[in-house]
Coordinates of C-alpha atoms and ligand atoms in Angstrom, one line a residue:
M15 CA 34.3 34.2 13.6
N16 CA 35.4 37.1 11.3
H17 CA 32.6 38.7 9.4
P18 CA 32.6 42.2 7.9
N19 CA 29.4 43.1 9.7
I20 CA 30.1 41.4 13.0
L21 CA 33.2 42.9 14.7
V22 CA 34.5 40.7 17.5
T23 CA 37.2 41.5 19.9
D24 CA 38.6 39.5 22.8
S25 CA 40.5 41.4 25.4
D26 CA 40.9 41.6 29.2
G27 CA 38.4 38.8 29.8
I28 CA 35.6 40.4 27.7
V29 CA 34.4 39.4 24.2
S30 CA 32.8 42.3 22.5
I31 CA 30.3 41.6 19.6
E32 CA 29.6 44.7 17.6
I33 CA 26.8 44.6 14.9
S34 CA 28.1 46.9 12.1
R35 CA 26.1 47.1 8.9
R36 CA 25.3 50.7 9.0
D37 CA 24.1 51.1 5.4
K38 CA 21.2 48.8 6.3
K39 CA 20.7 50.1 9.8
N40 CA 22.6 47.1 11.2
A41 CA 19.8 44.7 10.0
I42 CA 20.9 41.1 10.8
T43 CA 21.3 38.5 8.0
G44 CA 21.6 34.7 8.5
D45 CA 25.4 35.0 8.1
M46 CA 25.5 37.6 10.8
Y47 CA 23.6 35.4 13.2
R48 CA 26.1 32.6 12.4
A49 CA 29.0 35.0 13.1
M50 CA 27.5 36.1 16.4
S51 CA 26.9 32.4 17.3
A52 CA 30.6 31.7 16.5
A53 CA 31.6 34.5 18.8
L54 CA 29.4 33.2 21.6
F55 CA 30.9 29.7 21.2
H56 CA 34.3 31.2 21.4
A57 CA 33.4 33.1 24.6
R58 CA 31.7 30.0 26.1
D59 CA 34.6 27.7 25.4
H60 CA 37.5 29.9 26.5
H61 CA 38.2 30.1 30.2
H62 CA 39.8 33.5 30.0
V63 CA 36.6 35.0 28.7
R64 CA 34.4 36.1 31.6
A65 CA 31.8 38.4 30.1
V66 CA 30.3 39.3 26.8
L67 CA 29.3 42.7 25.5
I68 CA 26.8 43.0 22.7
R69 CA 26.7 46.4 21.1
G70 CA 26.1 48.5 18.0
Q71 CA 27.4 52.0 17.8
D72 CA 26.4 55.0 20.0
D73 CA 23.6 56.0 17.5
L74 CA 22.4 52.6 16.3
F75 CA 21.8 49.1 17.7
T76 CA 19.9 47.1 15.0
A77 CA 16.9 47.4 12.8
G78 CA 16.3 43.7 13.5
N79 CA 16.1 40.8 11.2
D80 CA 17.0 41.6 7.6
L81 CA 13.6 42.0 5.9
T82 CA 15.0 40.7 2.5
D83 CA 15.8 37.5 4.3
F84 CA 12.3 37.4 5.7
L85 CA 10.9 38.1 2.2
H86 CA 12.6 35.0 0.8
R87 CA 11.9 32.7 3.8
K88 CA 9.5 29.8 3.1
A89 CA 7.4 28.1 5.8
G90 CA 9.6 25.6 7.6
D91 CA 13.0 27.1 6.3
P92 CA 15.6 26.9 9.1
S93 CA 16.5 30.3 10.7
A94 CA 20.1 31.0 11.8
A95 CA 18.5 33.3 14.5
I96 CA 17.2 30.3 16.4
P97 CA 20.5 28.6 17.3
F98 CA 21.9 32.1 18.1
L99 CA 18.9 32.7 20.5
H100 CA 19.2 29.3 22.1
L101 CA 22.9 30.0 22.7
L102 CA 22.2 33.4 24.1
S103 CA 19.3 32.2 26.3
S104 CA 21.4 29.4 27.9
F105 CA 24.6 31.3 28.0
E106 CA 26.3 30.8 31.4
K107 CA 28.6 33.8 31.4
P108 CA 27.4 37.3 32.0
L109 CA 25.9 39.1 29.0
V110 CA 25.9 42.9 28.9
A111 CA 24.1 44.9 26.1
A112 CA 24.7 48.5 25.0
V113 CA 21.7 49.8 23.0
A114 CA 21.5 53.1 21.2
G115 CA 19.3 54.4 18.3
N116 CA 17.0 51.9 16.7
A117 CA 16.5 48.5 18.5
V118 CA 13.8 46.9 16.4
G119 CA 12.4 43.3 16.6
I120 CA 15.2 41.0 17.7
G121 CA 17.1 44.2 18.6
T122 CA 14.7 44.4 21.5
T123 CA 13.9 40.8 22.2
L124 CA 17.5 39.6 22.4
L125 CA 17.8 42.1 25.4
L126 CA 15.4 39.9 27.3
H127 CA 18.2 37.3 27.4
C128 CA 21.0 39.6 28.6
D129 CA 21.9 40.2 32.2
L130 CA 22.6 43.9 32.2
V131 CA 21.2 46.2 29.6
Y132 CA 22.3 49.8 29.2
A133 CA 20.4 52.2 26.9
A134 CA 21.4 55.5 25.5
D135 CA 18.9 58.3 25.8
N136 CA 18.6 58.3 22.0
A137 CA 17.5 54.6 22.0
T138 CA 14.2 53.7 20.3
F139 CA 12.8 50.3 20.8
Q140 CA 10.0 48.6 18.8
L141 CA 8.4 45.2 18.6
P142 CA 6.6 45.4 15.3
F143 CA 5.8 41.7 14.9
V144 CA 2.0 42.1 14.6
N145 CA 2.5 45.1 12.3
L146 CA 4.5 42.9 10.0
A147 CA 1.8 40.1 10.2
L148 CA 4.2 38.0 12.3
C149 CA 4.1 37.0 16.0
P150 CA 6.7 37.4 18.8
E151 CA 9.9 35.5 18.7
A152 CA 12.9 34.9 21.0
G153 CA 10.7 33.8 23.8
S154 CA 9.4 37.4 24.1
S155 CA 5.8 36.2 24.4
L156 CA 6.8 34.6 27.7
L157 CA 9.6 36.9 28.9
L158 CA 8.2 40.3 28.3
P159 CA 4.9 39.7 30.2
R160 CA 7.0 38.2 33.0
V161 CA 9.4 41.2 33.2
S162 CA 6.9 44.0 32.4
G163 CA 3.5 42.7 33.5
Y164 CA 0.8 41.5 31.1
Q165 CA -0.8 44.9 30.1
R166 CA 2.4 46.6 29.5
A167 CA 3.7 43.7 27.4
A168 CA 0.4 43.6 25.5
E169 CA 0.7 47.3 24.7
L170 CA 4.3 46.8 23.3
L171 CA 3.6 43.6 21.5
L172 CA 0.1 44.2 20.2
L173 CA 0.4 47.8 19.1
G174 CA 4.0 47.4 18.1
E175 CA 4.7 51.2 18.3
P176 CA 8.2 52.6 18.9
F177 CA 9.0 53.5 22.5
D178 CA 11.8 55.4 24.2
A179 CA 14.6 54.3 26.6
A180 CA 12.7 55.6 29.7
T181 CA 9.7 53.4 28.7
A182 CA 12.0 50.4 28.2
R183 CA 13.5 51.1 31.7
E184 CA 10.0 51.3 33.2
A185 CA 9.1 48.1 31.3
G186 CA 11.9 46.5 33.3
F187 CA 14.4 45.3 30.7
V188 CA 16.8 48.2 30.7
N189 CA 19.0 48.7 33.8
R190 CA 20.0 52.2 33.2
V191 CA 19.6 55.0 30.7
V192 CA 22.7 57.1 30.0
A193 CA 23.8 59.9 27.6
A194 CA 24.7 58.4 24.2
D195 CA 28.4 59.4 24.6
Q196 CA 28.6 57.6 27.9
L197 CA 26.9 54.4 26.7
M198 CA 29.9 52.3 25.6
A199 CA 32.0 53.3 28.6
T200 CA 29.2 52.5 31.0
A201 CA 28.5 49.1 29.5
L202 CA 32.2 48.2 29.2
A203 CA 32.7 49.2 32.9
A204 CA 29.9 46.9 33.9
A205 CA 31.4 44.0 31.9
Q206 CA 34.8 44.7 33.5
R207 CA 33.2 44.6 37.0
L208 CA 31.5 41.3 36.1
A209 CA 34.7 39.9 34.6
A210 CA 36.5 40.5 37.9
L211 CA 34.0 38.5 39.9
P212 CA 34.2 34.7 40.6
A213 CA 33.0 33.1 37.4
Q214 CA 31.5 30.0 38.9
S215 CA 29.4 32.0 41.3
L216 CA 28.1 34.2 38.5
A217 CA 27.2 31.1 36.4
V218 CA 25.4 29.4 39.3
T219 CA 23.6 32.7 40.2
K220 CA 22.4 33.1 36.6
A221 CA 21.3 29.5 36.4
L222 CA 19.3 29.8 39.6
M223 CA 17.6 33.0 38.5
K224 CA 16.6 31.5 35.2
R225 CA 14.9 28.5 36.7
P226 CA 11.1 28.4 36.0
P227 CA 9.5 31.0 38.3
D228 CA 6.6 28.8 39.4
R229 CA 8.8 26.9 41.9
S230 CA 8.1 27.4 45.5
A231 CA 10.6 29.3 47.7
I232 CA 11.4 26.1 49.4
E233 CA 12.3 24.4 46.1
A234 CA 14.4 27.4 45.2
M235 CA 16.2 27.2 48.6
D236 CA 16.8 23.5 48.3
E237 CA 18.3 23.9 44.9
E238 CA 20.4 26.9 45.9
V239 CA 21.9 25.0 48.9
I240 CA 23.2 22.2 46.5
Y241 CA 25.3 24.8 44.7
F242 CA 26.0 26.9 47.7
S243 CA 27.6 24.0 49.6
D244 CA 29.9 23.3 46.7
L245 CA 30.8 26.9 46.2
V246 CA 31.5 27.6 49.9
A247 CA 34.1 24.9 49.9
A248 CA 35.7 25.8 46.5
P249 CA 39.1 27.7 46.2
A250 CA 37.6 31.0 45.0
A251 CA 35.4 31.5 48.0
K252 CA 38.2 30.3 50.4
E253 CA 40.6 32.8 48.9
I254 CA 38.0 35.6 49.3
F255 CA 37.3 34.6 52.9
S256 CA 40.9 34.4 53.9
A257 CA 41.7 37.7 52.1
F258 CA 39.0 39.4 54.1
L259 CA 40.1 38.0 57.4
G260 CA 43.7 38.6 56.6
K261 CA 43.0 42.2 55.6
R262 CA 44.6 41.7 52.2
I263 CA 43.4 41.9 48.5
P264 CA 42.3 38.5 47.1
N265 CA 44.7 36.9 44.6
P266 CA 42.8 36.9 41.2
E267 CA 44.7 33.8 40.1
K268 CA 43.2 31.9 43.0
I269 CA 39.7 33.2 42.2
H270 CA 39.7 32.7 38.4
G271 CA 42.3 29.9 38.1
R272 CA 45.2 30.0 35.8
Q273 CA 44.5 31.6 32.4
K274 CA 44.8 29.2 29.4
Ligands
COA307 N1 16.1 44.7 6.8 C1 16.7 45.1 5.7 N2 17.0 46.3 5.4 C2 16.7 47.3 6.3 C3 16.1 47.0 7.5 C4 15.8 45.6 7.8 N3 15.3 45.3 8.9 N4 15.9 48.1 8.2 C5 16.4 49.1 7.4 N5 16.9 48.6 6.3 C6 17.5 49.3 5.2 C7 16.5 50.1 4.4 O1 15.9 49.3 3.4 C8 17.4 51.2 3.8 O2 18.1 50.6 2.7 P1 18.4 51.4 1.3 O3 19.2 52.6 1.8 O4 19.2 50.5 0.5 O5 17.1 51.8 0.8 C9 18.4 51.4 4.9 O6 18.4 50.3 5.7 C10 18.1 52.6 5.7 O7 16.8 52.5 6.2 P2 15.8 53.7 6.4 O8 14.4 53.1 6.6 O9 16.0 54.7 5.3 O10 16.3 54.3 7.8 P3 15.5 55.2 8.8 O11 16.5 55.8 9.7 O12 14.6 56.2 8.1 O13 14.6 54.2 9.7 C11 14.2 52.2 10.9 C12 15.2 53.3 10.5 C13 14.9 51.1 11.6 C14 13.1 52.8 11.8 C15 13.6 51.6 9.6 O14 14.6 51.3 8.7 C16 12.7 50.4 9.8 O15 11.6 50.5 10.3 N6 13.3 49.2 9.4 C17 12.6 48.0 9.4 C18 12.6 47.4 10.9 C19 11.9 46.1 10.9 O16 10.7 46.0 10.6 N7 12.6 45.0 11.3 C20 12.1 43.7 11.4 C21 11.6 43.4 12.8 S1 10.9 41.8 13.0

């Protein structure tokens, strides 16, 4: 999990994954994707981890995939980005991203897989796939039109021009824009709030929201009720109900289970 350009911490229920390769604008190499995957596996497999924060620094997120790696890639070569993106896309625990400065290519598309995205007012996003004679990756050809609407996604993906944090917020994949010096504190506070909530309910809620959107409301209700009826009978919910009725604070150990 240790990599000089991927700084991982695990504390207070939050795994923080910091991209840190500043001399190359945090461009991500194959080894860096593998280190981020290792950190996600660690977060996934440890009960005490309840949220993940993905970040750069307060003036830089990432210039995207390392272009030297792209230069040497041959058709059909495996990419370490793919397993990382699969893991991210199917990640059951909450994912929070803190974005500042440049967020190019995968620096923007990975955000489409995060649950809460906070951007600094100095953030600049760009999806220059066509400009690089490539095409969208990370599921962005599906997810961006879904979140932004077709024409807005087409503008961002076809023209590939840089856009600011306010535009990203209007496009629907940034929750909030904050001053750069408030970014990390804002994102960490959100991760802390998520980490304090019942983990199973968060996981079920994520899974339900990520189901294919072409289901009918009846299908969605039917599926929700399967999970709901288990959750309503589980110890976490019982503790929260009784705490409310007993006018006391819920016991976190009964909500989260014993820490390993
Ligand atoms: N891959 C590899 N190296 C990169 C890189 C990338 N994606 N992005 C930046 N770098 C390197 C530059 O080559 C330069 O290295 P050098 O100092 O050894 O010459 C260093 O990082 C600084 O980059 P520079 O372009 O001088 O910084 P800038 O602040 O003027 O511009 C960007 C920042 C992000 C706008 C610009 O670097 C850029 O457009 N990078 C390419 C982004 C891209 O196309 N990513 C792939 C998306 S699919």
